[in-house]
Coordinates of C-alpha atoms in Angstrom, one line a residue:
X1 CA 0.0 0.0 0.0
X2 CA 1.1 3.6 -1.0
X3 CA -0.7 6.2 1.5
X4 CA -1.2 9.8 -0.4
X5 CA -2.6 13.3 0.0
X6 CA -4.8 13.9 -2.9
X7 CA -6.2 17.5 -3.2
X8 CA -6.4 17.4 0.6
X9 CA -7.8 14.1 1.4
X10 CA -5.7 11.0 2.5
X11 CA -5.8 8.6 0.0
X12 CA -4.7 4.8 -0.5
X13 CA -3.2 2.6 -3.1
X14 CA -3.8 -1.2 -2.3
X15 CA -3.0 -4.3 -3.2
X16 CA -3.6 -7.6 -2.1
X17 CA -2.3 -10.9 -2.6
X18 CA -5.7 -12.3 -3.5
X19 CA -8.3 -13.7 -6.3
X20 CA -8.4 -10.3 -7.7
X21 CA -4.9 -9.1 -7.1
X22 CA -6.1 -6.0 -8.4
X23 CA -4.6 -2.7 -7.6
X24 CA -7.0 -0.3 -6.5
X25 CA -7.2 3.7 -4.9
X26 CA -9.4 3.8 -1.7
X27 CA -10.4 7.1 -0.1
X28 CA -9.1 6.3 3.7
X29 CA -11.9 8.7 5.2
X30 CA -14.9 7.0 3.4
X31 CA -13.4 3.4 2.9
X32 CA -14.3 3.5 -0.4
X33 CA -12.5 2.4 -3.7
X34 CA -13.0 4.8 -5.6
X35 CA -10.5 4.0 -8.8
X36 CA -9.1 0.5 -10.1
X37 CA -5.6 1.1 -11.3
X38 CA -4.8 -2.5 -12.9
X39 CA -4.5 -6.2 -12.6
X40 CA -1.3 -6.8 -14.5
X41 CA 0.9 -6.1 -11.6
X42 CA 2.4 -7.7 -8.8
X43 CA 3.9 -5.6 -5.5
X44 CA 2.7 -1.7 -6.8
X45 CA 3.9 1.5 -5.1
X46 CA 2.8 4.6 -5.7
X47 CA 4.5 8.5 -5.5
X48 CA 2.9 11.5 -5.7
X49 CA 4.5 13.8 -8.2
X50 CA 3.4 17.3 -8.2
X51 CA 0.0 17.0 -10.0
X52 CA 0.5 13.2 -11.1
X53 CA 0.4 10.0 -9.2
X54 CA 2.5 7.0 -10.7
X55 CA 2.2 3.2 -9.6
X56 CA 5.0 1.4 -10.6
X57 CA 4.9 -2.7 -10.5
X58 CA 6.7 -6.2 -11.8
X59 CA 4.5 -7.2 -15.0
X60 CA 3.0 -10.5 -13.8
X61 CA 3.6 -11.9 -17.5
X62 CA 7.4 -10.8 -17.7
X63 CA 9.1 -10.5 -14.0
X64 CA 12.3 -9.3 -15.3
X65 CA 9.7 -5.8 -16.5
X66 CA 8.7 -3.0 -14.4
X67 CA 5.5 -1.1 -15.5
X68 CA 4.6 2.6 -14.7
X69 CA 0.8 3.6 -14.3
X70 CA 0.4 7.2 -14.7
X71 CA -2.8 9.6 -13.9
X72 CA -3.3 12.6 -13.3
X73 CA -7.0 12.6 -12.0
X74 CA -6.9 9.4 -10.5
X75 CA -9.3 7.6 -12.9
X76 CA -7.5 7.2 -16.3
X77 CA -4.4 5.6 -16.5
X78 CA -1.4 5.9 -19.0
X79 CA 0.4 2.6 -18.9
X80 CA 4.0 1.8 -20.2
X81 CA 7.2 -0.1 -19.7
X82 CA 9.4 1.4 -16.8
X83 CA 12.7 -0.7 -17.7
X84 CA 13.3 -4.3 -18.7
X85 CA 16.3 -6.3 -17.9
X86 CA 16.4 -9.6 -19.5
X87 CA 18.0 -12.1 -16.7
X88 CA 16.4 -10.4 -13.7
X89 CA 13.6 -11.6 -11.8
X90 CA 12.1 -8.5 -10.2
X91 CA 9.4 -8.4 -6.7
X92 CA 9.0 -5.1 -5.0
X93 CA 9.7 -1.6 -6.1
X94 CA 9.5 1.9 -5.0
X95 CA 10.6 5.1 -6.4
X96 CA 11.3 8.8 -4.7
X97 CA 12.1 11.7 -6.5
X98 CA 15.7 13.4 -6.1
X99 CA 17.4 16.8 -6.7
X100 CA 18.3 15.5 -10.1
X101 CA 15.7 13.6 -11.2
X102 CA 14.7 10.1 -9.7
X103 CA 15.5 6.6 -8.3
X104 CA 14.4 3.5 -7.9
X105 CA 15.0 0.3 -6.0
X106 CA 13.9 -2.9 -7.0
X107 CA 14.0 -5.9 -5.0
X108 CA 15.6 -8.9 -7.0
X109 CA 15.5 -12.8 -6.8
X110 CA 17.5 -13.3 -10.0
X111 CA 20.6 -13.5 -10.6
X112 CA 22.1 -15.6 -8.3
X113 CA 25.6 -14.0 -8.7
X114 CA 24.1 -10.8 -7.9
X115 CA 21.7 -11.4 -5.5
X116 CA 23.7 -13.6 -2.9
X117 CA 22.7 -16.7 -0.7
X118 CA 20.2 -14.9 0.8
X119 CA 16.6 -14.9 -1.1
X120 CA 16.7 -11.1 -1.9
X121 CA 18.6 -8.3 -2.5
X122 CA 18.0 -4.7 -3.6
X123 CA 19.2 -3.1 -6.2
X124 CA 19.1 0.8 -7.7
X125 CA 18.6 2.8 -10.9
X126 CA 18.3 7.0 -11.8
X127 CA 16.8 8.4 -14.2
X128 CA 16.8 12.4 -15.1
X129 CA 12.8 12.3 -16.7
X130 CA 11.6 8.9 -15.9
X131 CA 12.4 7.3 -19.3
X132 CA 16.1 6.7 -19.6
X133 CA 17.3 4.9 -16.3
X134 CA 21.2 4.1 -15.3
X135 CA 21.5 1.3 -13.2
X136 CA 23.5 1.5 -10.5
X137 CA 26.3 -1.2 -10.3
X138 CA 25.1 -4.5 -10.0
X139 CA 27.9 -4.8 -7.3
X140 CA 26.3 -2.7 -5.2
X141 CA 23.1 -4.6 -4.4
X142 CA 22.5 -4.5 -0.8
X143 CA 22.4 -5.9 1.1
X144 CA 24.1 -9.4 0.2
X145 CA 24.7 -10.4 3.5
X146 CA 21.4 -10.4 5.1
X147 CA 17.5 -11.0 4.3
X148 CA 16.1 -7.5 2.6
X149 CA 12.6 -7.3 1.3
X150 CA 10.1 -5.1 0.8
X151 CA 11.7 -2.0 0.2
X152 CA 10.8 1.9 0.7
X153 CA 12.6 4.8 -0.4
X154 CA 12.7 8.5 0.2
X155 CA 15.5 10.8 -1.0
X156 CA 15.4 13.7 2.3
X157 CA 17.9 16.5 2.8
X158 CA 20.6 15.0 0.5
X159 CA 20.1 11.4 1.9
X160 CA 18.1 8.3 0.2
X161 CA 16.4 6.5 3.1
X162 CA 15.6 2.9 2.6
X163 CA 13.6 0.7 5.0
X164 CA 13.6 -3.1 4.7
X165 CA 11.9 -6.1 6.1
X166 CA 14.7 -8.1 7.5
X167 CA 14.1 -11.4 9.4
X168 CA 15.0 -12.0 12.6
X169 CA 15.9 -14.9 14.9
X170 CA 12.7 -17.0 16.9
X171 CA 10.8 -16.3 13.6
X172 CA 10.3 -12.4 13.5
X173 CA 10.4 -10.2 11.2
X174 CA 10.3 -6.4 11.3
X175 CA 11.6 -3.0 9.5
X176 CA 14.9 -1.8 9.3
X177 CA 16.1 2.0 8.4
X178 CA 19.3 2.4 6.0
X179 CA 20.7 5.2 4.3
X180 CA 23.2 6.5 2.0
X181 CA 24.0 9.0 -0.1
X182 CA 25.6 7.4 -3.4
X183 CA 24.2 3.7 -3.4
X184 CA 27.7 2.5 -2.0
X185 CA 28.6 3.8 1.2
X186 CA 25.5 3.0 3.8
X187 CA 24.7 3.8 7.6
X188 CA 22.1 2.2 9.5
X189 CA 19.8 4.0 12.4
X190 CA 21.3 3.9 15.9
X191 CA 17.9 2.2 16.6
X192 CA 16.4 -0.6 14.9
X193 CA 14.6 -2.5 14.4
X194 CA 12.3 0.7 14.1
X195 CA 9.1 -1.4 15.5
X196 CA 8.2 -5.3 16.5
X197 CA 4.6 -7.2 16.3
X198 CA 2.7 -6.2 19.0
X199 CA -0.6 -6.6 20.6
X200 CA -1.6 -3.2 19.2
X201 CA -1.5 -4.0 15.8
X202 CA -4.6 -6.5 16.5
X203 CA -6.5 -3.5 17.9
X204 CA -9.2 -1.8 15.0
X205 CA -8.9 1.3 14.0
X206 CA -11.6 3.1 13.2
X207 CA -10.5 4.1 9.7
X208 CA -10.9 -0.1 9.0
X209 CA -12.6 -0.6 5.7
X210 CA -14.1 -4.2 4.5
X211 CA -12.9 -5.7 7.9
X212 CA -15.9 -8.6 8.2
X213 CA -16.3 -10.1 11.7
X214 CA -15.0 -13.3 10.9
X215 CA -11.4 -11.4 9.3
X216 CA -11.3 -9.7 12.6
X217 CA -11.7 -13.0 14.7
X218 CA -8.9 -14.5 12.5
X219 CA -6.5 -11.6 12.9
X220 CA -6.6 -12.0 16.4
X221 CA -6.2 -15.5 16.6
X222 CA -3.2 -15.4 14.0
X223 CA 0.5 -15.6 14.7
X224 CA 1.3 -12.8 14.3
X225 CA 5.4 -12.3 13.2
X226 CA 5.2 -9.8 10.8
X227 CA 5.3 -6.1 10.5
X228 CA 6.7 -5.2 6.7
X229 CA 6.0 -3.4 3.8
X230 CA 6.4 0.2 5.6
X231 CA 4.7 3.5 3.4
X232 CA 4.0 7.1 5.0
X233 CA 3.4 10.4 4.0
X234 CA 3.2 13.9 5.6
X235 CA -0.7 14.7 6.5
X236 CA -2.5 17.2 8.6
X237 CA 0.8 18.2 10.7
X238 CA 1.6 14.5 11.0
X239 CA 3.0 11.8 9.7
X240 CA 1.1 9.0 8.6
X241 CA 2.5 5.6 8.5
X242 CA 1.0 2.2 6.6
X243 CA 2.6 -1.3 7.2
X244 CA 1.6 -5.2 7.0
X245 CA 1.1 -7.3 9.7
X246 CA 1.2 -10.8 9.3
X247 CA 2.2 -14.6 9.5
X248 CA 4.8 -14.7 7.3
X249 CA 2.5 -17.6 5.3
X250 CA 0.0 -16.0 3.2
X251 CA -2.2 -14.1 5.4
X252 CA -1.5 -10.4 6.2
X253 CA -3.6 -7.1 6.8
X254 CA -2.6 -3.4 6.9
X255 CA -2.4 -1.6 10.3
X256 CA -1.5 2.3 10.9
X257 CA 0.7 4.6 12.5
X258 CA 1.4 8.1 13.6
X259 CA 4.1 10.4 14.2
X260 CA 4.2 13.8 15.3
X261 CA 6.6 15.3 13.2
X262 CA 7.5 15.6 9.2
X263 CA 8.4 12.9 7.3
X264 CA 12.2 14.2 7.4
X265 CA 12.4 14.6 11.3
X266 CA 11.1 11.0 11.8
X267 CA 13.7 9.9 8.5
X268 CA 16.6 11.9 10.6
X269 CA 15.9 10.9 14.3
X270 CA 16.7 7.4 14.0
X271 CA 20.4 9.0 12.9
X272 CA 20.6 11.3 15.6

């Protein structure tokens, strides 16, 4: 999920591992869809740019392809390939705009040489105007020494944050906050893991669209090991965090967060 202020409401890309697997726009305050974006993607993630909201994906036909959804009214959408690399077998994406353009990081399963022993690795690409992308060596993935899924990115104050899911010993896994200013040399926050499942991410909230009885009963009987996935955005003086909870094993929700402070000071204080 992508959270997103759209003309002054808080808005909501989704997707979910399901039948439909459809990627959709919800309007968080109502609970209502109120745009379907596609079904030929796996993994979306959305950014907001200036008047235009783009959903980038792995085709589900061609996993070494990345397709961009554009719109700029959030009901018709201008499709196209993002990049292609034949060889790569691509899961999660997320891009962030820069002071020179833009960059994305993809989260790779293919090629073994370049990925590592462990199942994923990410890896990076800039582009000046979103059609002609330099990839960033593919020496650099990172990080090959450790689990890393489910990337997010924002570029803030002359630094490209990244959080990952990571996994953890006894069966955990939670979010971790990198960052870096070239794609070679990186830091990580002075305090990680930046949460753990909890018992409050079984409570409802009452923003909780299409949440039946019975899904409610199984999320809180479910083991719950999970918190991943990690999308915010700056709304109504606060920040406004999204994540998945989860089992690790097919069955996941979102929950919510909320911090009070920008986007940048939360970025910045796990530095500091």
């Amino acid at each position: 999920m992508t959270p997103f202020v759209w003309n002054g409401k808080l808005m909501r890309m989704e997707w979910a591992h399901s039948d439909r697997e459809e990627t959709v726009i919800r309007d968080c305050e109502t609970g209502k869809i109120i745009s379907e974006v596609t079904d030929e993607i796996y993994f979306p993630s959305g950014i907001l740019d200036g008047d235009t909201f783009h959903v980038t994906g792995v085709d589900k036909k061609h996993r070494d392809t990345i397709l961009i959804f554009s719109s700029k009214d959030l009901q018709r959408w201008e499709k196209r390939v993002l990049l292609k690399r034949e060889g790569w077998y691509y899961y999660n994406t997320c891009m962030t705009k820069d002071d020179k353009g833009y960059a994305l990081v993809m989260e790779a399963g293919k090629p073994s040489e370049y990925v590592g022993e462990y199942p994923f690795t990410f890896f990076f690409a800039t582009s000046p105007d979103l059609k002609i992308w330099n990839h960033v060596g593919d020496d650099l993935g990172f990080s090959q020494n450790r689990y890393m899924g489910g990337p997010w990115m924002r570029y803030s104050e002359g630094w490209y944050y990244v959080v990952s899911v990571t996994e953890l010993p006894c069966l955990r896994y939670a979010n971790y906050i990198y960052r870096t200013r070239d794609f070679k040399e990186w830091q990580i926050g002075f305090y990680n893991p930046m949460h753990m499942p909890g018992p409050e991410d079984l409570e409802l909230s009452p923003n909780a669209a299409d949440i039946t009885p019975e899904f409610y009963e199984k999320i809180q009987k479910s083991f719950h090991i999970n918190v991943s996935d990690m999308d915010m955005c700056d709304y109504n003086g606060k920040l406004y965090i999204n994540y998945c909870c989860g089992n690790q094993q097919g069955f996941g929700y979102i929950a919510e967060g909320e911090y009070d402070g920008t986007m940048a000071e939360f970025l910045k204080a796990f530095f500091e």
